[in-house]
Amino acid sequence: VPVLWWRSGGHTHTAFVMETLGDELAAAARQDPIAYRLALLDPAQTRHRAVLTMARDRSGWGKAPLPKGRARGVAVHASFGSVCAHVAEVSVTGNQIRVHKVTSVIDCGSTVTPLTIEAQVQGAMVYGLSAALHEKITLADGRVVQSNFTDFPILRISELPEVSVHIVPSSEKPSGVGEPGTPPIAPAVANAVAALTGKRLRKLPFELT
């Protein structure tokens, strides 16, 4: 089956595998997911540390109480010269996942237009969230079944979470902002679902049965 390009290329499925596995290891070690990641980082990975720390603080991780039936999940990934993390707050009703809030943090080097960075991170996150929740491709007789938005649903405005984007101050050279927001969102949501239900999601798009 020939395949073409997807936003952020191979970083999407790479981040999903690595960050859900890392979260599973943290659970096995009975450690907080963010503290576990910080402890594993090389001391030289200062940008990862700054992003994770800001994501922890701005999301209220471990401090701000959550409404009943909700949980948070985190993921961090470096791509296109930038480091981005998402903390996703989710609930599950039946087999439906609802993402209520996403706290996003990015280190993309020196910033020139912060509003552009915010818009790009939001768009990249929504793109990845839409794919994680809805956008399934199936084949029949060697052809893709889905043909348009009638049978290939995308995220609706009514499904969008509340999003806040935070930029880590940096003196590094400017780096990517258009794609780094996509890879961490699927694992952040999957990790939140696991924290809430105990069920690990290992396929995209998500299917709760």
mmCIF file with all atom_site columns, C-alpha atoms in Angstrom:
data_model
loop_
_atom_site.group_PDB
_atom_site.id
_atom_site.type_symbol
_atom_site.label_atom_id
_atom_site.label_alt_id
_atom_site.label_comp_id
_atom_site.label_asym_id
_atom_site.label_entity_id
_atom_site.label_seq_id
_atom_site.pdbx_PDB_ins_code
_atom_site.Cartn_x
_atom_site.Cartn_y
_atom_site.Cartn_z
_atom_site.occupancy
_atom_site.B_iso_or_equiv
_atom_site.pdbx_formal_charge
_atom_site.auth_seq_id
_atom_site.auth_comp_id
_atom_site.auth_asym_id
_atom_site.auth_atom_id
_atom_site.pdbx_PDB_model_num
ATOM 1   C CA . VAL A 1 1   ? 0.000   0.000  0.000  1.00 0.00 ? 1   VAL A CA 1
ATOM 2   C CA . PRO A 1 2   ? 1.641   3.287  -1.004 1.00 0.00 ? 2   PRO A CA 1
ATOM 3   C CA . VAL A 1 3   ? 1.714   5.892  1.746  1.00 0.00 ? 3   VAL A CA 1
ATOM 4   C CA . LEU A 1 4   ? 2.413   9.610  1.569  1.00 0.00 ? 4   LEU A CA 1
ATOM 5   C CA . TRP A 1 5   ? 3.180   12.389 4.022  1.00 0.00 ? 5   TRP A CA 1
ATOM 6   C CA . TRP A 1 6   ? 1.658   13.208 7.369  1.00 0.00 ? 6   TRP A CA 1
ATOM 7   C CA . ARG A 1 7   ? 2.209   16.248 9.550  1.00 0.00 ? 7   ARG A CA 1
ATOM 8   C CA . SER A 1 8   ? 5.556   15.804 11.373 1.00 0.00 ? 8   SER A CA 1
ATOM 9   C CA . GLY A 1 9   ? 6.328   12.636 9.413  1.00 0.00 ? 9   GLY A CA 1
ATOM 10  C CA . GLY A 1 10  ? 7.630   9.681  11.409 1.00 0.00 ? 10  GLY A CA 1
ATOM 11  C CA . HIS A 1 11  ? 7.786   11.668 14.629 1.00 0.00 ? 11  HIS A CA 1
ATOM 12  C CA . THR A 1 12  ? 4.084   10.991 15.215 1.00 0.00 ? 12  THR A CA 1
ATOM 13  C CA . HIS A 1 13  ? 4.165   7.226  15.639 1.00 0.00 ? 13  HIS A CA 1
ATOM 14  C CA . THR A 1 14  ? 7.656   7.345  17.151 1.00 0.00 ? 14  THR A CA 1
ATOM 15  C CA . ALA A 1 15  ? 6.487   9.703  19.902 1.00 0.00 ? 15  ALA A CA 1
ATOM 16  C CA . PHE A 1 16  ? 3.375   7.596  20.476 1.00 0.00 ? 16  PHE A CA 1
ATOM 17  C CA . VAL A 1 17  ? 5.380   4.412  21.045 1.00 0.00 ? 17  VAL A CA 1
ATOM 18  C CA . MET A 1 18  ? 8.131   5.983  23.138 1.00 0.00 ? 18  MET A CA 1
ATOM 19  C CA . GLU A 1 19  ? 5.942   8.148  25.342 1.00 0.00 ? 19  GLU A CA 1
ATOM 20  C CA . THR A 1 20  ? 3.272   5.538  26.078 1.00 0.00 ? 20  THR A CA 1
ATOM 21  C CA . LEU A 1 21  ? 6.004   3.004  26.865 1.00 0.00 ? 21  LEU A CA 1
ATOM 22  C CA . GLY A 1 22  ? 7.748   5.522  29.113 1.00 0.00 ? 22  GLY A CA 1
ATOM 23  C CA . ASP A 1 23  ? 4.501   6.124  30.949 1.00 0.00 ? 23  ASP A CA 1
ATOM 24  C CA . GLU A 1 24  ? 3.982   2.392  31.381 1.00 0.00 ? 24  GLU A CA 1
ATOM 25  C CA . LEU A 1 25  ? 7.465   2.082  32.852 1.00 0.00 ? 25  LEU A CA 1
ATOM 26  C CA . ALA A 1 26  ? 6.725   4.935  35.268 1.00 0.00 ? 26  ALA A CA 1
ATOM 27  C CA . ALA A 1 27  ? 3.572   3.117  36.387 1.00 0.00 ? 27  ALA A CA 1
ATOM 28  C CA . ALA A 1 28  ? 5.517   -0.130 36.855 1.00 0.00 ? 28  ALA A CA 1
ATOM 29  C CA . ALA A 1 29  ? 8.060   1.770  38.956 1.00 0.00 ? 29  ALA A CA 1
ATOM 30  C CA . ARG A 1 30  ? 5.202   3.400  40.901 1.00 0.00 ? 30  ARG A CA 1
ATOM 31  C CA . GLN A 1 31  ? 6.561   6.843  40.144 1.00 0.00 ? 31  GLN A CA 1
ATOM 32  C CA . ASP A 1 32  ? 4.974   10.070 39.013 1.00 0.00 ? 32  ASP A CA 1
ATOM 33  C CA . PRO A 1 33  ? 5.157   10.186 35.177 1.00 0.00 ? 33  PRO A CA 1
ATOM 34  C CA . ILE A 1 34  ? 6.788   13.623 35.012 1.00 0.00 ? 34  ILE A CA 1
ATOM 35  C CA . ALA A 1 35  ? 9.208   12.958 37.868 1.00 0.00 ? 35  ALA A CA 1
ATOM 36  C CA . TYR A 1 36  ? 10.137  9.661  36.209 1.00 0.00 ? 36  TYR A CA 1
ATOM 37  C CA . ARG A 1 37  ? 10.922  11.360 32.907 1.00 0.00 ? 37  ARG A CA 1
ATOM 38  C CA . LEU A 1 38  ? 12.939  14.114 34.579 1.00 0.00 ? 38  LEU A CA 1
ATOM 39  C CA . ALA A 1 39  ? 14.998  11.534 36.463 1.00 0.00 ? 39  ALA A CA 1
ATOM 40  C CA . LEU A 1 40  ? 15.856  9.687  33.240 1.00 0.00 ? 40  LEU A CA 1
ATOM 41  C CA . LEU A 1 41  ? 16.899  12.762 31.261 1.00 0.00 ? 41  LEU A CA 1
ATOM 42  C CA . ASP A 1 42  ? 20.563  13.354 30.656 1.00 0.00 ? 42  ASP A CA 1
ATOM 43  C CA . PRO A 1 43  ? 21.779  16.486 32.501 1.00 0.00 ? 43  PRO A CA 1
ATOM 44  C CA . ALA A 1 44  ? 22.579  18.014 29.110 1.00 0.00 ? 44  ALA A CA 1
ATOM 45  C CA . GLN A 1 45  ? 18.930  17.783 28.039 1.00 0.00 ? 45  GLN A CA 1
ATOM 46  C CA . THR A 1 46  ? 18.119  21.124 29.621 1.00 0.00 ? 46  THR A CA 1
ATOM 47  C CA . ARG A 1 47  ? 15.456  22.011 27.052 1.00 0.00 ? 47  ARG A CA 1
ATOM 48  C CA . HIS A 1 48  ? 13.493  18.835 27.792 1.00 0.00 ? 48  HIS A CA 1
ATOM 49  C CA . ARG A 1 49  ? 13.725  19.604 31.500 1.00 0.00 ? 49  ARG A CA 1
ATOM 50  C CA . ALA A 1 50  ? 12.514  23.160 31.058 1.00 0.00 ? 50  ALA A CA 1
ATOM 51  C CA . VAL A 1 51  ? 9.565   22.090 28.908 1.00 0.00 ? 51  VAL A CA 1
ATOM 52  C CA . LEU A 1 52  ? 8.475   19.299 31.262 1.00 0.00 ? 52  LEU A CA 1
ATOM 53  C CA . THR A 1 53  ? 8.838   21.488 34.325 1.00 0.00 ? 53  THR A CA 1
ATOM 54  C CA . MET A 1 54  ? 6.773   24.283 32.811 1.00 0.00 ? 54  MET A CA 1
ATOM 55  C CA . ALA A 1 55  ? 4.123   21.791 31.627 1.00 0.00 ? 55  ALA A CA 1
ATOM 56  C CA . ARG A 1 56  ? 3.926   20.409 35.160 1.00 0.00 ? 56  ARG A CA 1
ATOM 57  C CA . ASP A 1 57  ? 3.611   23.832 36.740 1.00 0.00 ? 57  ASP A CA 1
ATOM 58  C CA . ARG A 1 58  ? 1.217   25.438 34.237 1.00 0.00 ? 58  ARG A CA 1
ATOM 59  C CA . SER A 1 59  ? -1.142  22.447 34.134 1.00 0.00 ? 59  SER A CA 1
ATOM 60  C CA . GLY A 1 60  ? -1.400  22.148 37.919 1.00 0.00 ? 60  GLY A CA 1
ATOM 61  C CA . TRP A 1 61  ? -0.019  18.610 37.699 1.00 0.00 ? 61  TRP A CA 1
ATOM 62  C CA . GLY A 1 62  ? -0.188  16.968 41.117 1.00 0.00 ? 62  GLY A CA 1
ATOM 63  C CA . LYS A 1 63  ? -1.625  20.106 42.710 1.00 0.00 ? 63  LYS A CA 1
ATOM 64  C CA . ALA A 1 64  ? -4.797  21.363 41.064 1.00 0.00 ? 64  ALA A CA 1
ATOM 65  C CA . PRO A 1 65  ? -7.622  18.920 41.831 1.00 0.00 ? 65  PRO A CA 1
ATOM 66  C CA . LEU A 1 66  ? -9.508  17.410 38.920 1.00 0.00 ? 66  LEU A CA 1
ATOM 67  C CA . PRO A 1 67  ? -13.270 16.948 38.610 1.00 0.00 ? 67  PRO A CA 1
ATOM 68  C CA . LYS A 1 68  ? -14.453 13.440 39.363 1.00 0.00 ? 68  LYS A CA 1
ATOM 69  C CA . GLY A 1 69  ? -14.004 11.083 36.429 1.00 0.00 ? 69  GLY A CA 1
ATOM 70  C CA . ARG A 1 70  ? -11.053 12.920 34.889 1.00 0.00 ? 70  ARG A CA 1
ATOM 71  C CA . ALA A 1 71  ? -7.325  12.264 34.715 1.00 0.00 ? 71  ALA A CA 1
ATOM 72  C CA . ARG A 1 72  ? -4.231  13.886 33.263 1.00 0.00 ? 72  ARG A CA 1
ATOM 73  C CA . GLY A 1 73  ? -1.599  12.435 30.968 1.00 0.00 ? 73  GLY A CA 1
ATOM 74  C CA . VAL A 1 74  ? 1.695   13.858 29.734 1.00 0.00 ? 74  VAL A CA 1
ATOM 75  C CA . ALA A 1 75  ? 4.007   13.383 26.767 1.00 0.00 ? 75  ALA A CA 1
ATOM 76  C CA . VAL A 1 76  ? 7.104   15.211 25.526 1.00 0.00 ? 76  VAL A CA 1
ATOM 77  C CA . HIS A 1 77  ? 8.939   14.925 22.220 1.00 0.00 ? 77  HIS A CA 1
ATOM 78  C CA . ALA A 1 78  ? 11.688  16.706 20.306 1.00 0.00 ? 78  ALA A CA 1
ATOM 79  C CA . SER A 1 79  ? 11.324  17.326 16.577 1.00 0.00 ? 79  SER A CA 1
ATOM 80  C CA . PHE A 1 80  ? 12.419  19.902 14.000 1.00 0.00 ? 80  PHE A CA 1
ATOM 81  C CA . GLY A 1 81  ? 14.813  21.438 16.482 1.00 0.00 ? 81  GLY A CA 1
ATOM 82  C CA . SER A 1 82  ? 12.114  22.123 19.076 1.00 0.00 ? 82  SER A CA 1
ATOM 83  C CA . VAL A 1 83  ? 10.867  20.371 22.207 1.00 0.00 ? 83  VAL A CA 1
ATOM 84  C CA . CYS A 1 84  ? 7.134   20.219 22.887 1.00 0.00 ? 84  CYS A CA 1
ATOM 85  C CA . ALA A 1 85  ? 5.048   18.731 25.683 1.00 0.00 ? 85  ALA A CA 1
ATOM 86  C CA . HIS A 1 86  ? 1.317   18.375 26.212 1.00 0.00 ? 86  HIS A CA 1
ATOM 87  C CA . VAL A 1 87  ? -0.618  17.657 29.382 1.00 0.00 ? 87  VAL A CA 1
ATOM 88  C CA . ALA A 1 88  ? -4.079  16.377 28.451 1.00 0.00 ? 88  ALA A CA 1
ATOM 89  C CA . GLU A 1 89  ? -7.061  16.266 30.801 1.00 0.00 ? 89  GLU A CA 1
ATOM 90  C CA . VAL A 1 90  ? -9.593  13.624 29.741 1.00 0.00 ? 90  VAL A CA 1
ATOM 91  C CA . SER A 1 91  ? -12.709 11.755 30.718 1.00 0.00 ? 91  SER A CA 1
ATOM 92  C CA . VAL A 1 92  ? -14.195 8.547  29.359 1.00 0.00 ? 92  VAL A CA 1
ATOM 93  C CA . THR A 1 93  ? -17.902 7.827  28.925 1.00 0.00 ? 93  THR A CA 1
ATOM 94  C CA . GLY A 1 94  ? -18.650 4.368  27.590 1.00 0.00 ? 94  GLY A CA 1
ATOM 95  C CA . ASN A 1 95  ? -16.252 3.977  24.681 1.00 0.00 ? 95  ASN A CA 1
ATOM 96  C CA . GLN A 1 96  ? -15.929 7.717  24.031 1.00 0.00 ? 96  GLN A CA 1
ATOM 97  C CA . ILE A 1 97  ? -12.853 9.734  25.007 1.00 0.00 ? 97  ILE A CA 1
ATOM 98  C CA . ARG A 1 98  ? -13.379 13.413 25.726 1.00 0.00 ? 98  ARG A CA 1
ATOM 99  C CA . VAL A 1 99  ? -10.394 15.755 25.959 1.00 0.00 ? 99  VAL A CA 1
ATOM 100 C CA . HIS A 1 100 ? -11.369 18.716 28.118 1.00 0.00 ? 100 HIS A CA 1
ATOM 101 C CA . LYS A 1 101 ? -8.119  20.645 28.428 1.00 0.00 ? 101 LYS A CA 1
ATOM 102 C CA . VAL A 1 102 ? -4.638  20.632 26.935 1.00 0.00 ? 102 VAL A CA 1
ATOM 103 C CA . THR A 1 103 ? -1.691  22.526 28.406 1.00 0.00 ? 103 THR A CA 1
ATOM 104 C CA . SER A 1 104 ? 1.009   22.887 25.763 1.00 0.00 ? 104 SER A CA 1
ATOM 105 C CA . VAL A 1 105 ? 4.610   23.999 26.253 1.00 0.00 ? 105 VAL A CA 1
ATOM 106 C CA . ILE A 1 106 ? 7.210   24.507 23.553 1.00 0.00 ? 106 ILE A CA 1
ATOM 107 C CA . ASP A 1 107 ? 10.856  25.489 23.405 1.00 0.00 ? 107 ASP A CA 1
ATOM 108 C CA . CYS A 1 108 ? 11.397  26.641 19.830 1.00 0.00 ? 108 CYS A CA 1
ATOM 109 C CA . GLY A 1 109 ? 14.431  28.828 20.386 1.00 0.00 ? 109 GLY A CA 1
ATOM 110 C CA . SER A 1 110 ? 14.313  32.589 20.091 1.00 0.00 ? 110 SER A CA 1
ATOM 111 C CA . THR A 1 111 ? 10.808  33.860 19.444 1.00 0.00 ? 111 THR A CA 1
ATOM 112 C CA . VAL A 1 112 ? 9.786   36.643 17.095 1.00 0.00 ? 112 VAL A CA 1
ATOM 113 C CA . THR A 1 113 ? 5.997   36.410 16.893 1.00 0.00 ? 113 THR A CA 1
ATOM 114 C CA . PRO A 1 114 ? 4.561   34.595 19.946 1.00 0.00 ? 114 PRO A CA 1
ATOM 115 C CA . LEU A 1 115 ? 0.989   34.651 18.601 1.00 0.00 ? 115 LEU A CA 1
ATOM 116 C CA . THR A 1 116 ? 2.111   32.774 15.495 1.00 0.00 ? 116 THR A CA 1
ATOM 117 C CA . ILE A 1 117 ? 3.795   30.168 17.682 1.00 0.00 ? 117 ILE A CA 1
ATOM 118 C CA . GLU A 1 118 ? 0.626   29.811 19.762 1.00 0.00 ? 118 GLU A CA 1
ATOM 119 C CA . ALA A 1 119 ? -1.513  29.368 16.647 1.00 0.00 ? 119 ALA A CA 1
ATOM 120 C CA . GLN A 1 120 ? 0.850   26.806 15.134 1.00 0.00 ? 120 GLN A CA 1
ATOM 121 C CA . VAL A 1 121 ? 1.045   24.733 18.320 1.00 0.00 ? 121 VAL A CA 1
ATOM 122 C CA . GLN A 1 122 ? -2.741  24.814 18.666 1.00 0.00 ? 122 GLN A CA 1
ATOM 123 C CA . GLY A 1 123 ? -3.237  23.773 15.047 1.00 0.00 ? 123 GLY A CA 1
ATOM 124 C CA . ALA A 1 124 ? -0.660  20.991 15.235 1.00 0.00 ? 124 ALA A CA 1
ATOM 125 C CA . MET A 1 125 ? -2.202  19.683 18.452 1.00 0.00 ? 125 MET A CA 1
ATOM 126 C CA . VAL A 1 126 ? -5.730  19.686 17.018 1.00 0.00 ? 126 VAL A CA 1
ATOM 127 C CA . TYR A 1 127 ? -4.478  17.932 13.890 1.00 0.00 ? 127 TYR A CA 1
ATOM 128 C CA . GLY A 1 128 ? -2.932  15.140 15.947 1.00 0.00 ? 128 GLY A CA 1
ATOM 129 C CA . LEU A 1 129 ? -5.913  14.909 18.306 1.00 0.00 ? 129 LEU A CA 1
ATOM 130 C CA . SER A 1 130 ? -8.321  14.604 15.392 1.00 0.00 ? 130 SER A CA 1
ATOM 131 C CA . ALA A 1 131 ? -6.280  11.747 13.958 1.00 0.00 ? 131 ALA A CA 1
ATOM 132 C CA . ALA A 1 132 ? -6.038  10.018 17.341 1.00 0.00 ? 132 ALA A CA 1
ATOM 133 C CA . LEU A 1 133 ? -9.770  10.150 18.050 1.00 0.00 ? 133 LEU A CA 1
ATOM 134 C CA . HIS A 1 134 ? -11.429 9.758  14.656 1.00 0.00 ? 134 HIS A CA 1
ATOM 135 C CA . GLU A 1 135 ? -9.428  9.432  11.470 1.00 0.00 ? 135 GLU A CA 1
ATOM 136 C CA . LYS A 1 136 ? -9.382  5.729  10.680 1.00 0.00 ? 136 LYS A CA 1
ATOM 137 C CA . ILE A 1 137 ? -8.371  4.492  7.232  1.00 0.00 ? 137 ILE A CA 1
ATOM 138 C CA . THR A 1 138 ? -9.543  1.051  6.113  1.00 0.00 ? 138 THR A CA 1
ATOM 139 C CA . LEU A 1 139 ? -8.921  -0.931 2.939  1.00 0.00 ? 139 LEU A CA 1
ATOM 140 C CA . ALA A 1 140 ? -11.249 -3.137 0.921  1.00 0.00 ? 140 ALA A CA 1
ATOM 141 C CA . ASP A 1 141 ? -10.215 -4.930 -2.259 1.00 0.00 ? 141 ASP A CA 1
ATOM 142 C CA . GLY A 1 142 ? -7.002  -2.979 -2.306 1.00 0.00 ? 142 GLY A CA 1
ATOM 143 C CA . ARG A 1 143 ? -8.688  0.427  -2.143 1.00 0.00 ? 143 ARG A CA 1
ATOM 144 C CA . VAL A 1 144 ? -9.157  2.957  0.624  1.00 0.00 ? 144 VAL A CA 1
ATOM 145 C CA . VAL A 1 145 ? -12.801 2.880  1.743  1.00 0.00 ? 145 VAL A CA 1
ATOM 146 C CA . GLN A 1 146 ? -13.004 6.451  3.025  1.00 0.00 ? 146 GLN A CA 1
ATOM 147 C CA . SER A 1 147 ? -13.585 9.066  0.338  1.00 0.00 ? 147 SER A CA 1
ATOM 148 C CA . ASN A 1 148 ? -14.639 12.304 2.037  1.00 0.00 ? 148 ASN A CA 1
ATOM 149 C CA . PHE A 1 149 ? -15.652 13.836 5.355  1.00 0.00 ? 149 PHE A CA 1
ATOM 150 C CA . THR A 1 150 ? -18.926 11.867 5.294  1.00 0.00 ? 150 THR A CA 1
ATOM 151 C CA . ASP A 1 151 ? -17.013 8.693  6.185  1.00 0.00 ? 151 ASP A CA 1
ATOM 152 C CA . PHE A 1 152 ? -13.760 10.252 7.412  1.00 0.00 ? 152 PHE A CA 1
ATOM 153 C CA . PRO A 1 153 ? -14.790 12.365 10.412 1.00 0.00 ? 153 PRO A CA 1
ATOM 154 C CA . ILE A 1 154 ? -12.526 15.115 11.691 1.00 0.00 ? 154 ILE A CA 1
ATOM 155 C CA . LEU A 1 155 ? -12.601 16.866 15.049 1.00 0.00 ? 155 LEU A CA 1
ATOM 156 C CA . ARG A 1 156 ? -15.545 19.260 15.336 1.00 0.00 ? 156 ARG A CA 1
ATOM 157 C CA . ILE A 1 157 ? -15.437 22.618 17.079 1.00 0.00 ? 157 ILE A CA 1
ATOM 158 C CA . SER A 1 158 ? -17.750 21.237 19.766 1.00 0.00 ? 158 SER A CA 1
ATOM 159 C CA . GLU A 1 159 ? -15.133 18.570 20.564 1.00 0.00 ? 159 GLU A CA 1
ATOM 160 C CA . LEU A 1 160 ? -12.191 20.935 20.918 1.00 0.00 ? 160 LEU A CA 1
ATOM 161 C CA . PRO A 1 161 ? -10.543 21.139 24.332 1.00 0.00 ? 161 PRO A CA 1
ATOM 162 C CA . GLU A 1 162 ? -9.584  24.297 26.151 1.00 0.00 ? 162 GLU A CA 1
ATOM 163 C CA . VAL A 1 163 ? -5.987  24.954 25.077 1.00 0.00 ? 163 VAL A CA 1
ATOM 164 C CA . SER A 1 164 ? -3.242  27.047 26.642 1.00 0.00 ? 164 SER A CA 1
ATOM 165 C CA . VAL A 1 165 ? 0.155   27.439 24.987 1.00 0.00 ? 165 VAL A CA 1
ATOM 166 C CA . HIS A 1 166 ? 3.276   28.442 26.900 1.00 0.00 ? 166 HIS A CA 1
ATOM 167 C CA . ILE A 1 167 ? 6.650   29.325 25.386 1.00 0.00 ? 167 ILE A CA 1
ATOM 168 C CA . VAL A 1 168 ? 9.897   28.579 27.196 1.00 0.00 ? 168 VAL A CA 1
ATOM 169 C CA . PRO A 1 169 ? 12.220  31.611 27.047 1.00 0.00 ? 169 PRO A CA 1
ATOM 170 C CA . SER A 1 170 ? 15.266  30.624 25.020 1.00 0.00 ? 170 SER A CA 1
ATOM 171 C CA . SER A 1 171 ? 18.348  32.120 23.409 1.00 0.00 ? 171 SER A CA 1
ATOM 172 C CA . GLU A 1 172 ? 18.751  29.184 21.017 1.00 0.00 ? 172 GLU A CA 1
ATOM 173 C CA . LYS A 1 173 ? 18.354  29.821 17.297 1.00 0.00 ? 173 LYS A CA 1
ATOM 174 C CA . PRO A 1 174 ? 14.714  29.756 16.094 1.00 0.00 ? 174 PRO A CA 1
ATOM 175 C CA . SER A 1 175 ? 13.428  26.268 15.288 1.00 0.00 ? 175 SER A CA 1
ATOM 176 C CA . GLY A 1 176 ? 10.250  24.583 14.085 1.00 0.00 ? 176 GLY A CA 1
ATOM 177 C CA . VAL A 1 177 ? 6.759   25.465 15.325 1.00 0.00 ? 177 VAL A CA 1
ATOM 178 C CA . GLY A 1 178 ? 4.496   24.128 12.558 1.00 0.00 ? 178 GLY A CA 1
ATOM 179 C CA . GLU A 1 179 ? 4.858   20.421 13.324 1.00 0.00 ? 179 GLU A CA 1
ATOM 180 C CA . PRO A 1 180 ? 6.315   19.744 16.815 1.00 0.00 ? 180 PRO A CA 1
ATOM 181 C CA . GLY A 1 181 ? 2.889   20.131 18.439 1.00 0.00 ? 181 GLY A CA 1
ATOM 182 C CA . THR A 1 182 ? 1.482   17.058 16.681 1.00 0.00 ? 182 THR A CA 1
ATOM 183 C CA . PRO A 1 183 ? 3.567   14.108 17.996 1.00 0.00 ? 183 PRO A CA 1
ATOM 184 C CA . PRO A 1 184 ? 2.997   14.438 21.784 1.00 0.00 ? 184 PRO A CA 1
ATOM 185 C CA . ILE A 1 185 ? -0.797  14.801 21.810 1.00 0.00 ? 185 ILE A CA 1
ATOM 186 C CA . ALA A 1 186 ? -1.819  11.207 21.067 1.00 0.00 ? 186 ALA A CA 1
ATOM 187 C CA . PRO A 1 187 ? 0.442   9.703  23.769 1.00 0.00 ? 187 PRO A CA 1
ATOM 188 C CA . ALA A 1 188 ? -0.605  12.391 26.269 1.00 0.00 ? 188 ALA A CA 1
ATOM 189 C CA . VAL A 1 189 ? -4.262  11.421 25.765 1.00 0.00 ? 189 VAL A CA 1
ATOM 190 C CA . ALA A 1 190 ? -3.469  7.695  25.837 1.00 0.00 ? 190 ALA A CA 1
ATOM 191 C CA . ASN A 1 191 ? -1.556  8.128  29.077 1.00 0.00 ? 191 ASN A CA 1
ATOM 192 C CA . ALA A 1 192 ? -4.455  10.048 30.615 1.00 0.00 ? 192 ALA A CA 1
ATOM 193 C CA . VAL A 1 193 ? -6.864  7.271  29.611 1.00 0.00 ? 193 VAL A CA 1
ATOM 194 C CA . ALA A 1 194 ? -4.541  4.709  31.209 1.00 0.00 ? 194 ALA A CA 1
ATOM 195 C CA . ALA A 1 195 ? -4.376  6.760  34.416 1.00 0.00 ? 195 ALA A CA 1
ATOM 196 C CA . LEU A 1 196 ? -8.166  6.944  34.469 1.00 0.00 ? 196 LEU A CA 1
ATOM 197 C CA . THR A 1 197 ? -9.153  3.439  33.404 1.00 0.00 ? 197 THR A CA 1
ATOM 198 C CA . GLY A 1 198 ? -6.048  1.287  33.723 1.00 0.00 ? 198 GLY A CA 1
ATOM 199 C CA . LYS A 1 199 ? -6.363  0.410  30.020 1.00 0.00 ? 199 LYS A CA 1
ATOM 200 C CA . ARG A 1 200 ? -3.340  0.963  27.786 1.00 0.00 ? 200 ARG A CA 1
ATOM 201 C CA . LEU A 1 201 ? -4.105  2.126  24.253 1.00 0.00 ? 201 LEU A CA 1
ATOM 202 C CA . ARG A 1 202 ? -1.616  0.721  21.749 1.00 0.00 ? 202 ARG A CA 1
ATOM 203 C CA . LYS A 1 203 ? -3.228  1.539  18.390 1.00 0.00 ? 203 LYS A CA 1
ATOM 204 C CA . LEU A 1 204 ? -4.167  4.684  16.510 1.00 0.00 ? 204 LEU A CA 1
ATOM 205 C CA . PRO A 1 205 ? -6.827  5.880  16.159 1.00 0.00 ? 205 PRO A CA 1
ATOM 206 C CA . PHE A 1 206 ? -8.061  4.975  19.615 1.00 0.00 ? 206 PHE A CA 1
ATOM 207 C CA . GLU A 1 207 ? -10.742 2.350  20.073 1.00 0.00 ? 207 GLU A CA 1
ATOM 208 C CA . LEU A 1 208 ? -12.201 1.643  23.496 1.00 0.00 ? 208 LEU A CA 1
ATOM 209 C CA . THR A 1 209 ? -14.103 -1.621 23.667 1.00 0.00 ? 209 THR A CA 1
#
